[in-house]
Short mmCIF file of C-alpha atoms in Angstrom, two decimals:
data_model
loop_
_atom_site.label_atom_id
_atom_site.label_comp_id
_atom_site.label_asym_id
_atom_site.label_seq_id
_atom_site.Cartn_x
_atom_site.Cartn_y
_atom_site.Cartn_z
CA MET V 1 -117.62 -45.17 61.20
CA GLU V 2 -118.05 -48.74 62.24
CA LYS V 3 -117.36 -49.31 65.88
CA ASN V 4 -114.84 -52.25 66.13
CA SER V 5 -113.56 -54.11 69.07
CA GLU V 6 -110.74 -51.52 69.71
CA TYR V 7 -113.46 -48.91 70.14
CA TRP V 8 -115.53 -51.04 72.52
CA GLU V 9 -112.37 -52.07 74.41
CA LYS V 10 -111.80 -48.48 75.34
CA ARG V 11 -115.35 -47.51 75.83
CA LEU V 12 -116.56 -50.58 77.96
CA ALA V 13 -113.95 -53.32 78.63
CA SER V 14 -111.57 -50.89 80.23
CA GLU V 15 -114.17 -49.63 82.55
CA THR V 16 -115.09 -53.27 83.49
CA TRP V 17 -111.45 -54.09 84.33
CA LYS V 18 -111.17 -50.95 86.34
CA THR V 19 -114.23 -51.94 88.61
CA TYR V 20 -112.67 -55.52 88.92
CA ASN V 21 -109.28 -54.02 89.99
CA SER V 22 -110.97 -51.78 92.57
CA LEU V 23 -112.82 -54.80 93.90
CA GLU V 24 -109.54 -56.78 94.00
CA GLU V 25 -108.01 -54.17 96.24
CA LYS V 26 -110.96 -54.76 98.82
CA ASN V 27 -110.37 -58.44 98.63
CA ARG V 28 -107.28 -57.88 100.81
CA GLU V 29 -109.66 -57.90 103.76
CA LEU V 30 -110.21 -61.63 102.97
CA LEU V 31 -106.76 -62.34 104.16
CA GLU V 32 -107.55 -60.76 107.58
CA PHE V 33 -110.44 -63.22 107.96
CA TYR V 34 -108.29 -66.20 107.33
CA ILE V 35 -105.51 -65.11 109.59
CA ASP V 36 -108.00 -64.57 112.51
CA ALA V 37 -109.54 -68.09 111.74
CA SER V 38 -106.18 -69.50 111.57
CA GLU V 39 -105.29 -68.16 115.06
CA SER V 40 -108.70 -69.35 116.42
CA VAL V 41 -107.77 -72.98 115.14
CA LYS V 42 -104.39 -72.72 116.81
CA ASP V 43 -105.75 -71.40 120.18
CA GLU V 44 -108.20 -74.28 120.38
CA LEU V 45 -105.40 -76.83 119.85
CA TYR V 46 -102.96 -75.20 122.34
CA ARG V 47 -105.80 -74.85 124.89
CA LEU V 48 -106.08 -78.60 124.97
CA ALA V 49 -102.30 -79.09 124.73
CA GLU V 50 -101.89 -77.04 127.98
CA LYS V 51 -104.19 -79.45 129.83
CA TYR V 52 -103.39 -82.72 128.48
CA SER V 53 -99.94 -82.98 126.48
CA LYS V 54 -96.84 -84.60 127.67
CA ASP V 55 -93.69 -82.99 126.49
CA GLY V 56 -95.79 -81.11 124.01
CA VAL V 57 -97.24 -84.16 122.49
CA LEU V 58 -101.09 -85.01 122.87
CA SER V 59 -101.57 -88.77 122.66
CA LEU V 60 -104.43 -90.19 120.46
CA SER V 61 -105.64 -92.27 123.44
CA ASP V 62 -106.02 -89.34 125.73
CA MET V 63 -107.72 -87.24 122.93
CA HIS V 64 -110.38 -90.14 122.61
CA LYS V 65 -111.17 -89.86 126.27
CA GLN V 66 -114.23 -87.88 127.20
CA ASN V 67 -114.63 -87.04 123.45
CA ARG V 68 -111.87 -84.54 123.31
CA LEU V 69 -110.99 -85.26 119.62
CA THR V 70 -114.70 -85.06 118.66
CA GLU V 71 -115.13 -81.72 120.49
CA LEU V 72 -112.12 -80.31 118.84
CA ASN V 73 -113.26 -81.43 115.54
CA GLY V 74 -116.54 -79.60 116.14
CA LYS V 75 -114.75 -76.35 117.13
CA PHE V 76 -112.62 -76.50 113.93
CA GLU V 77 -115.86 -77.02 111.84
CA LYS V 78 -117.53 -73.99 113.55
CA ILE V 79 -114.53 -71.80 113.07
CA ILE V 80 -114.62 -72.62 109.37
CA GLU V 81 -118.35 -72.21 109.17
CA ASP V 82 -118.10 -68.60 110.63
CA LEU V 83 -115.42 -68.01 108.19
CA GLY V 84 -117.62 -68.99 105.35
CA HIS V 85 -120.42 -66.69 106.58
CA SER V 86 -117.99 -63.59 106.81
CA THR V 87 -116.66 -64.54 103.66
CA GLU V 88 -119.80 -64.91 101.67
CA ALA V 89 -121.34 -61.57 102.94
CA PHE V 90 -118.26 -59.67 102.31
CA ALA V 91 -117.91 -61.00 98.69
CA LYS V 92 -121.55 -60.68 97.65
CA LYS V 93 -121.90 -57.06 98.98
CA ASN V 94 -118.75 -56.19 96.80
CA MET V 95 -119.94 -58.24 93.74
CA GLN V 96 -123.37 -56.50 93.92
CA ASP V 97 -121.78 -52.95 94.04
CA GLY V 98 -119.69 -53.74 91.17
CA PHE V 99 -122.67 -55.17 89.21
CA LYS V 100 -124.39 -51.75 89.46
CA LYS V 101 -121.19 -49.79 88.64
CA VAL V 102 -120.55 -52.00 85.42
CA TYR V 103 -124.14 -51.98 84.21
CA ALA V 104 -124.30 -48.09 84.53
CA ASP V 105 -120.81 -47.79 82.83
CA THR V 106 -121.92 -49.99 79.99
CA ALA V 107 -124.93 -48.03 79.43
CA ALA V 108 -123.14 -44.82 79.35
CA GLY V 109 -120.41 -46.17 77.16
CA MET V 110 -123.17 -47.24 74.63
CA GLY V 111 -124.56 -43.69 74.81
CA ASP V 112 -127.76 -44.76 76.75
CA LEU V 113 -128.22 -42.10 79.28
CA ASP V 114 -131.82 -42.96 80.03
CA PHE V 115 -131.91 -46.42 81.55
CA SER V 116 -133.28 -48.29 84.50
CA MET V 117 -131.01 -50.21 86.85
CA PRO V 118 -132.02 -54.05 87.10
CA ASN V 119 -134.11 -54.60 90.21
CA LYS V 120 -132.59 -56.31 93.20
CA LYS V 121 -134.46 -59.49 92.54
CA LEU V 122 -133.00 -59.92 89.07
CA MET V 123 -129.62 -59.14 90.37
CA GLU V 124 -129.94 -61.95 93.08
CA LYS V 125 -131.22 -64.39 90.51
CA LEU V 126 -128.18 -63.73 88.35
CA MET V 127 -125.92 -64.43 91.43
CA GLU V 128 -127.75 -67.37 92.28
CA THR V 129 -128.00 -68.87 88.69
CA PRO V 130 -125.48 -71.93 88.39
CA TRP V 131 -122.81 -71.64 85.74
CA ARG V 132 -120.69 -74.77 84.75
CA GLY V 133 -122.22 -76.74 87.47
CA ASP V 134 -122.71 -74.40 90.50
CA ASN V 135 -122.93 -70.86 91.77
CA PHE V 136 -120.66 -68.65 94.05
CA SER V 137 -122.35 -69.91 97.32
CA GLY V 138 -122.43 -73.55 96.36
CA ARG V 139 -118.63 -73.32 95.41
CA LEU V 140 -117.65 -71.45 98.61
CA TRP V 141 -119.42 -73.80 101.01
CA LYS V 142 -117.95 -76.77 99.23
CA ASN V 143 -114.47 -75.24 99.93
CA GLN V 144 -115.39 -74.50 103.50
CA LYS V 145 -116.57 -78.12 103.86
CA LYS V 146 -113.12 -79.50 102.33
CA LEU V 147 -111.27 -77.13 104.53
CA ALA V 148 -112.81 -78.44 107.56
CA VAL V 149 -112.40 -81.87 106.77
CA SER V 150 -108.73 -81.34 105.76
CA LEU V 151 -107.96 -79.55 109.06
CA ASN V 152 -109.41 -82.62 111.02
CA ASP V 153 -107.51 -85.09 108.90
CA ILE V 154 -104.30 -83.15 109.56
CA LEU V 155 -105.09 -83.28 113.23
CA LEU V 156 -105.74 -87.08 113.12
CA THR V 157 -102.56 -87.72 111.16
CA GLY V 158 -100.42 -85.51 113.42
CA LEU V 159 -101.75 -87.35 116.49
CA GLN V 160 -101.11 -90.75 115.02
CA GLN V 161 -97.51 -89.81 114.16
CA GLY V 162 -96.97 -88.44 117.59
CA LYS V 163 -96.22 -85.03 116.36
CA THR V 164 -96.05 -82.08 119.03
CA ALA V 165 -98.83 -79.46 119.31
CA VAL V 166 -96.56 -76.94 117.79
CA GLU V 167 -95.78 -79.02 114.63
CA ILE V 168 -99.52 -79.76 114.14
CA ALA V 169 -100.28 -76.17 114.50
CA ILE V 170 -97.78 -75.20 111.72
CA MET V 171 -99.47 -77.97 109.45
CA LEU V 172 -102.82 -76.50 110.28
CA HIS V 173 -101.75 -72.99 109.62
CA ASN V 174 -100.26 -73.97 106.17
CA ARG V 175 -103.57 -75.61 105.26
CA MET V 176 -105.37 -72.50 106.31
CA GLY V 177 -103.15 -70.55 103.97
CA GLN V 178 -104.13 -72.86 101.10
CA GLY V 179 -107.65 -72.41 101.99
CA PHE V 180 -107.11 -68.67 101.69
CA ASN V 181 -105.52 -68.97 98.18
CA GLU V 182 -108.49 -71.23 97.05
CA CYS V 183 -111.05 -68.64 98.48
CA HIS V 184 -109.32 -65.62 96.90
CA ARG V 185 -109.23 -67.50 93.53
CA LEU V 186 -112.72 -68.19 93.72
CA VAL V 187 -113.88 -64.84 94.82
CA ARG V 188 -111.82 -63.24 91.93
CA THR V 189 -113.34 -65.72 89.43
CA GLU V 190 -116.99 -65.37 90.50
CA THR V 191 -116.52 -61.57 90.66
CA MET V 192 -115.35 -61.37 87.08
CA HIS V 193 -118.28 -63.63 86.11
CA TYR V 194 -120.94 -61.54 87.96
CA LEU V 195 -119.49 -58.31 86.20
CA ASN V 196 -119.79 -60.10 82.89
CA ASP V 197 -123.47 -60.78 83.81
CA ALA V 198 -123.88 -57.19 84.17
CA THR V 199 -122.67 -56.25 80.79
CA LEU V 200 -124.61 -59.13 79.11
CA GLN V 201 -127.86 -57.90 80.89
CA ARG V 202 -127.22 -54.40 79.62
CA TYR V 203 -126.73 -55.69 76.20
CA LYS V 204 -129.85 -57.73 76.20
CA ASP V 205 -131.78 -54.74 77.55
CA ALA V 206 -130.35 -52.73 74.78
CA ASP V 207 -131.40 -55.46 72.24
CA VAL V 208 -127.72 -56.32 71.09
CA LYS V 209 -127.86 -59.34 68.90
CA TYR V 210 -124.22 -60.45 68.72
CA VAL V 211 -121.42 -60.18 71.23
CA GLN V 212 -117.68 -60.98 71.15
CA ILE V 213 -115.09 -62.39 73.70
CA LEU V 214 -112.27 -59.83 74.68
CA ALA V 215 -109.39 -61.09 76.53
CA ALA V 216 -107.12 -58.83 78.72
CA LYS V 217 -104.05 -57.79 76.88
CA ASP V 218 -101.58 -59.78 79.11
CA GLU V 219 -103.87 -62.71 78.67
CA ARG V 220 -104.02 -63.04 74.84
CA THR V 221 -101.05 -65.47 74.60
CA CYS V 222 -102.80 -67.69 77.11
CA ASP V 223 -103.57 -71.17 75.62
CA ILE V 224 -107.22 -70.91 76.68
CA CYS V 225 -108.02 -67.22 76.39
CA GLY V 226 -106.12 -66.63 73.03
CA GLY V 227 -108.30 -69.22 71.31
CA TYR V 228 -111.62 -67.29 72.50
CA HIS V 229 -110.15 -63.61 71.85
CA GLU V 230 -112.46 -61.73 69.42
CA LYS V 231 -114.69 -64.71 68.93
CA VAL V 232 -118.20 -63.79 68.02
CA TYR V 233 -121.56 -65.27 69.28
CA PRO V 234 -125.13 -64.73 69.17
CA ILE V 235 -125.91 -63.23 72.50
CA GLU V 236 -127.99 -66.12 73.70
CA GLU V 237 -125.24 -68.56 72.79
CA CYS V 238 -122.22 -66.76 74.36
CA VAL V 239 -119.95 -68.96 76.23
CA HIS V 240 -119.58 -68.35 80.14
CA VAL V 241 -116.83 -66.24 80.96
CA PRO V 242 -114.43 -66.19 82.59
CA LEU V 243 -112.91 -69.02 80.89
CA HIS V 244 -110.63 -70.25 83.67
CA ALA V 245 -109.76 -69.49 87.27
CA ASN V 246 -108.36 -65.83 87.70
CA CYS V 247 -109.41 -65.17 84.07
CA ARG V 248 -110.33 -61.43 83.04
CA CYS V 249 -111.99 -62.17 79.86
CA THR V 250 -115.00 -59.84 79.34
CA ILE V 251 -117.71 -59.36 76.68
CA ILE V 252 -118.21 -56.54 74.17
CA PRO V 253 -121.04 -55.84 71.64
CA VAL V 254 -120.72 -56.54 67.97
CA THR V 255 -122.01 -53.56 65.99
CA ASP V 256 -119.81 -53.92 62.84
CA GLU V 257 -122.12 -55.07 60.16
CA LYS V 258 -119.24 -56.85 58.30
CA LEU V 259 -118.36 -59.02 61.42
CA ILE V 260 -122.03 -59.97 61.75
CA ALA V 261 -122.35 -60.82 58.06
CA ALA V 262 -119.19 -62.85 58.21
CA TYR V 263 -120.46 -64.88 61.19
CA GLU V 264 -123.76 -65.52 59.58
CA LYS V 265 -122.19 -66.65 56.28
CA ASN V 266 -119.91 -68.99 58.31
CA HIS V 267 -122.70 -70.53 60.38
CA PRO V 268 -125.49 -71.60 58.12
CA ASP V 269 -128.19 -73.91 59.44
CA GLU V 270 -126.82 -77.36 59.54
CA LEU V 271 -127.59 -79.58 56.72
CA GLU V 272 -128.33 -83.22 56.86
CA SER V 273 -125.51 -84.73 54.94
CA ASP V 274 -126.08 -88.33 55.56
CA ILE V 275 -129.82 -88.91 55.67
CA GLY V 276 -129.70 -92.76 56.16
CA GLN V 277 -127.26 -92.48 59.11
CA LYS V 278 -129.60 -89.67 60.71
CA ILE V 279 -132.48 -92.11 60.50
CA VAL V 280 -130.68 -94.93 61.96
CA GLU V 281 -129.57 -92.59 64.86
CA ARG V 282 -133.03 -91.43 65.50
CA ILE V 283 -134.50 -95.02 65.51
CA THR V 284 -131.88 -96.21 68.01
CA GLY V 285 -131.85 -93.13 70.01
CA ILE V 286 -128.13 -92.53 69.64
CA SER V 287 -128.65 -88.89 68.12
CA LYS V 288 -130.67 -88.01 71.21
CA GLN V 289 -127.81 -89.31 73.70
CA ARG V 290 -125.25 -87.67 71.47
CA LYS V 291 -126.98 -84.24 71.33
CA MET V 292 -127.43 -84.30 75.11
CA PHE V 293 -123.65 -85.14 75.71
CA GLU V 294 -122.58 -82.43 73.21
CA GLN V 295 -124.83 -79.72 74.92
CA LYS V 296 -123.18 -80.68 78.38
CA VAL V 297 -119.81 -80.63 76.92
CA LYS V 298 -120.23 -76.91 75.96
CA ASN V 299 -120.83 -76.06 79.70
CA ILE V 300 -117.88 -77.90 81.22
CA ASN V 301 -116.11 -75.66 83.52
CA ASP V 302 -112.58 -77.02 82.53
CA ILE V 303 -111.80 -75.95 78.99
CA ARG V 304 -109.06 -78.67 78.70
CA VAL V 305 -111.47 -81.44 79.47
CA ARG V 306 -114.06 -79.86 77.11
CA THR V 307 -111.31 -79.79 74.38
CA LEU V 308 -110.08 -83.38 74.74
CA LEU V 309 -113.69 -84.73 74.74
CA THR V 310 -114.60 -82.72 71.66
CA GLN V 311 -111.44 -84.12 69.88
CA SER V 312 -112.16 -87.61 71.07
CA LEU V 313 -115.71 -87.40 69.74
CA GLU V 314 -114.59 -86.27 66.29
CA ARG V 315 -112.20 -89.35 66.01
CA THR V 316 -114.67 -91.66 67.47
CA THR V 317 -117.76 -93.63 65.78
CA ILE V 318 -120.84 -94.07 68.22
CA LYS V 319 -122.86 -97.14 67.73
CA ARG V 320 -125.61 -98.84 69.52
CA ALA V 321 -124.60 -101.77 71.85
CA LYS V 322 -126.49 -105.12 71.45
CA GLY V 323 -126.48 -105.73 74.95
CA ARG V 324 -126.87 -103.64 78.34
CA LYS V 325 -123.24 -102.79 78.72
CA SER V 326 -121.39 -99.99 76.91
CA LYS V 327 -117.88 -100.38 75.96
CA TYR V 328 -115.03 -98.95 73.79
CA SER V 329 -113.38 -101.01 71.02
CA ALA V 330 -109.83 -99.73 70.47
CA SER V 331 -109.41 -101.91 67.22
CA GLU V 332 -112.54 -100.26 65.70
CA LYS V 333 -112.20 -96.79 67.16
CA THR V 334 -115.88 -97.24 68.18
CA VAL V 335 -117.94 -96.74 71.44
CA TYR V 336 -120.81 -99.02 71.71
CA LEU V 337 -123.25 -97.22 73.78
CA ALA V 338 -126.11 -99.13 75.61
CA LYS V 339 -129.69 -97.90 75.08
CA ASN V 340 -130.11 -97.28 78.72
CA ALA V 341 -126.73 -95.52 79.11
CA LYS V 342 -126.61 -91.97 80.59
CA VAL V 343 -124.43 -89.42 78.88
CA ASP V 344 -121.67 -89.62 81.42
CA THR V 345 -121.20 -93.19 80.29
CA LEU V 346 -120.25 -91.84 76.95
CA ALA V 347 -117.74 -89.40 78.54
CA HIS V 348 -116.23 -92.62 80.54
CA GLU V 349 -115.76 -94.49 77.27
CA LEU V 350 -114.29 -91.61 75.37
CA PHE V 351 -111.61 -91.28 78.14
CA HIS V 352 -110.69 -94.87 77.38
CA GLU V 353 -110.33 -93.69 73.71
CA ILE V 354 -108.07 -90.94 74.94
CA ASP V 355 -106.00 -93.29 76.87
CA ASP V 356 -105.80 -95.52 73.79
CA ALA V 357 -105.06 -92.59 71.40
CA TYR V 358 -102.23 -91.20 73.66
CA GLY V 359 -100.90 -94.56 75.24
CA LEU V 360 -101.31 -93.04 78.65
CA ILE V 361 -101.65 -96.25 80.92
CA GLU V 362 -99.35 -98.15 78.57
CA ASN V 363 -96.72 -95.58 79.30
CA GLY V 364 -97.20 -95.73 83.08
CA LEU V 365 -99.90 -93.30 83.87
CA LEU V 366 -101.35 -93.71 87.42
CA SER V 367 -99.04 -96.88 88.12
CA LYS V 368 -97.69 -95.59 91.28
CA SER V 369 -100.51 -93.05 92.30
CA VAL V 370 -103.29 -95.63 92.57
CA ILE V 371 -101.07 -97.71 95.02
CA SER V 372 -100.14 -94.65 97.21
CA ASP V 373 -103.65 -93.48 97.30
CA TYR V 374 -104.98 -96.85 98.49
CA ASN V 375 -102.26 -97.12 101.09
CA LYS V 376 -103.36 -93.60 102.32
CA LEU V 377 -106.95 -94.80 102.49
CA GLN V 378 -106.14 -97.86 104.44
CA ASN V 379 -103.94 -95.98 106.85
CA LEU V 380 -106.62 -93.22 107.50
CA ALA V 381 -109.40 -95.99 107.99
CA LYS V 382 -107.08 -97.47 110.70
CA GLY V 383 -107.06 -94.23 112.57
CA TYR V 384 -110.82 -94.20 112.54
CA GLY V 385 -110.76 -97.70 113.70
CA LYS V 386 -112.93 -98.78 110.83
CA SER V 387 -112.97 -100.35 107.63
CA ILE V 388 -112.58 -98.04 104.38
CA GLU V 389 -116.24 -98.60 103.76
CA GLU V 390 -117.25 -97.52 107.31
CA MET V 391 -114.72 -94.77 107.36
CA LEU V 392 -116.23 -93.23 104.14
CA TYR V 393 -119.74 -93.68 105.39
CA SER V 394 -118.86 -91.66 108.49
CA ARG V 395 -117.21 -88.92 106.60
CA TYR V 396 -119.59 -88.67 103.60
CA PRO V 397 -122.93 -90.04 104.71
CA LYS V 398 -124.73 -87.96 101.92
CA ALA V 399 -122.82 -89.85 99.22
CA PHE V 400 -124.58 -93.10 100.31
CA ARG V 401 -128.01 -94.43 99.41
CA LYS V 402 -130.47 -94.85 102.21
CA ASP V 403 -132.82 -97.59 100.56
CA THR V 404 -130.22 -100.46 100.88
CA GLU V 405 -129.10 -102.62 103.81
CA LYS V 406 -125.54 -102.83 102.58
CA LEU V 407 -123.25 -99.85 102.17
CA ALA V 408 -123.79 -98.48 98.62
CA LEU V 409 -122.83 -95.03 97.03
CA LYS V 410 -125.40 -93.11 94.98
CA GLU V 411 -125.10 -93.26 91.15
CA GLU V 412 -123.30 -90.04 90.86
CA TYR V 413 -120.51 -91.43 93.07
CA ARG V 414 -120.27 -94.69 90.97
CA GLY V 415 -116.82 -93.80 89.75
CA ILE V 416 -115.45 -93.78 93.37
CA SER V 417 -116.93 -97.11 93.83
CA ASP V 418 -115.46 -98.77 90.94
CA ILE V 419 -111.93 -97.31 91.58
CA LEU V 420 -111.98 -98.60 95.20
CA ASN V 421 -113.25 -101.93 93.88
CA GLY V 422 -110.42 -102.11 91.40
CA MET V 423 -107.76 -100.93 94.12
CA SER V 424 -108.84 -103.64 96.40
CA SER V 425 -108.75 -106.55 93.78
CA GLY V 426 -112.51 -106.58 93.89
CA GLU V 427 -112.98 -106.83 97.66
CA ILE V 428 -114.59 -103.45 98.39
CA ASN V 429 -118.01 -103.15 96.81
CA LEU V 430 -120.02 -100.10 97.24
CA GLY V 431 -122.61 -100.85 94.58
CA TYR V 432 -120.68 -100.45 91.44
CA TRP V 433 -117.92 -102.97 90.44
CA HIS V 434 -116.26 -105.36 88.18
CA ASP V 435 -115.82 -109.05 88.34
CA LYS V 436 -112.50 -109.91 90.37
CA GLU V 437 -111.13 -111.65 87.32
CA TYR V 438 -111.26 -108.39 85.33
CA TRP V 439 -108.92 -106.59 87.83
CA LYS V 440 -106.31 -109.38 87.34
CA LYS V 441 -105.06 -108.00 83.99
CA THR V 442 -102.19 -105.57 84.11
CA GLY V 443 -103.40 -101.78 83.71
CA ARG V 444 -107.04 -102.50 84.31
CA VAL V 445 -107.10 -100.57 87.59
CA GLU V 446 -105.30 -97.53 86.04
CA ALA V 447 -107.40 -97.66 82.90
CA GLU V 448 -110.72 -97.61 84.66
CA SER V 449 -109.53 -95.19 87.25
CA PHE V 450 -108.57 -92.59 84.38
CA ALA V 451 -111.95 -93.30 82.64
CA GLN V 452 -113.80 -92.64 85.90
CA PHE V 453 -111.87 -89.58 86.47
CA GLY V 454 -113.23 -88.59 83.16
CA ARG V 455 -116.75 -89.45 83.98
CA ALA V 456 -116.48 -87.11 87.18
CA LEU V 457 -114.92 -84.28 85.27
CA TYR V 458 -117.55 -84.39 82.60
CA GLY V 459 -120.22 -84.53 85.26
CA GLY V 460 -119.00 -81.60 87.12
CA ASN V 461 -120.74 -82.26 90.33
CA PRO V 462 -118.59 -80.33 92.89
CA GLU V 463 -119.19 -82.70 95.79
CA VAL V 464 -118.37 -85.73 93.63
CA LEU V 465 -114.96 -83.92 92.60
CA ASP V 466 -114.30 -82.88 95.98
CA MET V 467 -114.60 -86.64 97.22
CA PHE V 468 -112.26 -87.70 94.26
CA LYS V 469 -109.74 -85.20 95.32
CA SER V 470 -109.86 -86.25 99.05
CA LEU V 471 -109.75 -89.88 98.53
CA PHE V 472 -107.30 -89.98 95.35
CA PRO V 473 -105.29 -86.95 95.73
CA ASN V 474 -102.10 -88.27 93.84
CA SER V 475 -104.07 -89.73 91.12
CA TYR V 476 -106.28 -86.64 90.79
CA ASP V 477 -103.13 -84.41 90.58
CA GLU V 478 -101.62 -86.76 87.97
CA VAL V 479 -104.52 -86.99 85.78
CA SER V 480 -105.02 -83.23 85.84
CA GLY V 481 -101.40 -82.71 85.08
CA ARG V 482 -101.48 -84.92 82.16
CA ILE V 483 -104.81 -83.55 80.83
CA GLU V 484 -103.19 -80.27 80.92
CA ARG V 485 -100.10 -81.49 78.97
CA LEU V 486 -102.23 -83.24 76.28
CA ILE V 487 -103.58 -79.98 74.76
CA LYS V 488 -100.30 -78.21 74.69
#
C-alpha cells in the first residue's frame, strides 16, 4: 500500500503539532516576564515622579536637569535588555527540547528505530541559520531595540504634552503589552520553524528525496497556507515553513511513486524557447540580474510581497537602460534596468508597475499618510531640540555612513533618504535624492514612497524595516494593508 499524505499526517504531522502545543503551554511564562518588566518600567517612572513632579506632572525642563531624562532612558533600556536575555534563554531551551522530541518521533514514525540524534553543534547551527533574512536571536533583539526606543518615545511625548506620571505609565504599560504580543508571535513562529528543521533533518538523514507541505486542518482555508497545502518539492528546494506568523504548516515525506512521477513529469528541465533573446540577455547581463532577483524573491518572508513581485515580473518586460539610471515606462510596460543597478532596484521599479497596474497613487494611496508622518517627525525633532537629520543620527547612528563629512545614510537605507527628500520638497538630503523640480509634480512623493517601501520589503533587512516602521508608521500601515488587499 502506498503511504499517502493522510498516512503521514497521522504518523508524523500530528506528533509534531502535539509537541508544538506542549511548548505553547510553556510559553505562558513569557507573559510573566513582560508583566515583571512592565512593573519595573512603571516603578522607575514613579520613583522620579515622587521626587520632582508637581501635581503629578513631570516637566520636560526639570527632566533635562542633571541628566534625569537620559538616566531614565538608560534604565528603560536596561530593563528591556534584561527581558530580552530572559526571553532568549527560555525560548531556546524549549525549542531545543522540542527539536529532540520531533526528530525522535519522526524517526520512529518512519519505522527507524536505530538512529542517532543530531549533535549539539548541528542543532545550534540550524537555530542560528538565517531564514528569510534573519534568525531567532536577530529578530528578538531587533524587537527589543524597537521596544526600548518606543518606550522612550512615549515618555518624551508624554512629557512634551504635559501628561501626568500616571497617564504616561498607562501608555508605557500598553506598549509593553504590545511588545509581549510581538514577542509571543515571534516565539511561536520560530518554534514551528525549528520543529520543521528537525523533521527536514531527519528526512535528509533517512535519504528522503521529495517532501510535501501540509497545512493544519484549521489553516487549509487560509489564503496563504491553502495555496501550499500538499505541494510537492525536492527536499533541497522545499520552501521555508511556517509561511507566515503563527502558521503551523509542517512537512511530510513523499513516498508515493505516483506523486513523485507526476512531479517529475510536470517539472522537466527548462528549455530555451527564445535563443536570440537569451543571447541578448547574457551579453547585456540582464539574465544574471533577473536570476539573482528571482532567487531572492523565493525567500521573501512576506508571501504577499512575494506574490505581487512575481505577478509584476510576469507582466513586465525587462530591458537594458542606455544610461546609468533605471526607470519604469508605464506606456511600454517595461523596466529599463541600468547595467550597474542592484537587484533591489528592480524591485523598486516593479513596485512602480504595481502602482500603475492598480492605480494606487492615482486613487489617493498615501496622500494623507506622508503628510502626517512628516509632521510627526518634525514634532519629534523639536522635542530633541535638533533638526530631523540630527535627530535621526542620534537615534540611528549605525544607519549612517562614517566616511563622509555630511550626514549620509548607508545604501541599504537609501529608500528612507529618498522619502525624506520628497516629504521635505528636496530640503533634506541624506545621500539619496531627486531634484527639487521632480517633487513638484502631484503624486511624486507618494509614488516614490510606495516604490521605496517595495525596495525595503524586497530587501528584507530587519533593521531597515524597523526604521521604516518607526519613522513612517502611518505610511507603513497603509502600504501593508493595501498589499494584503491586492492579493485577495
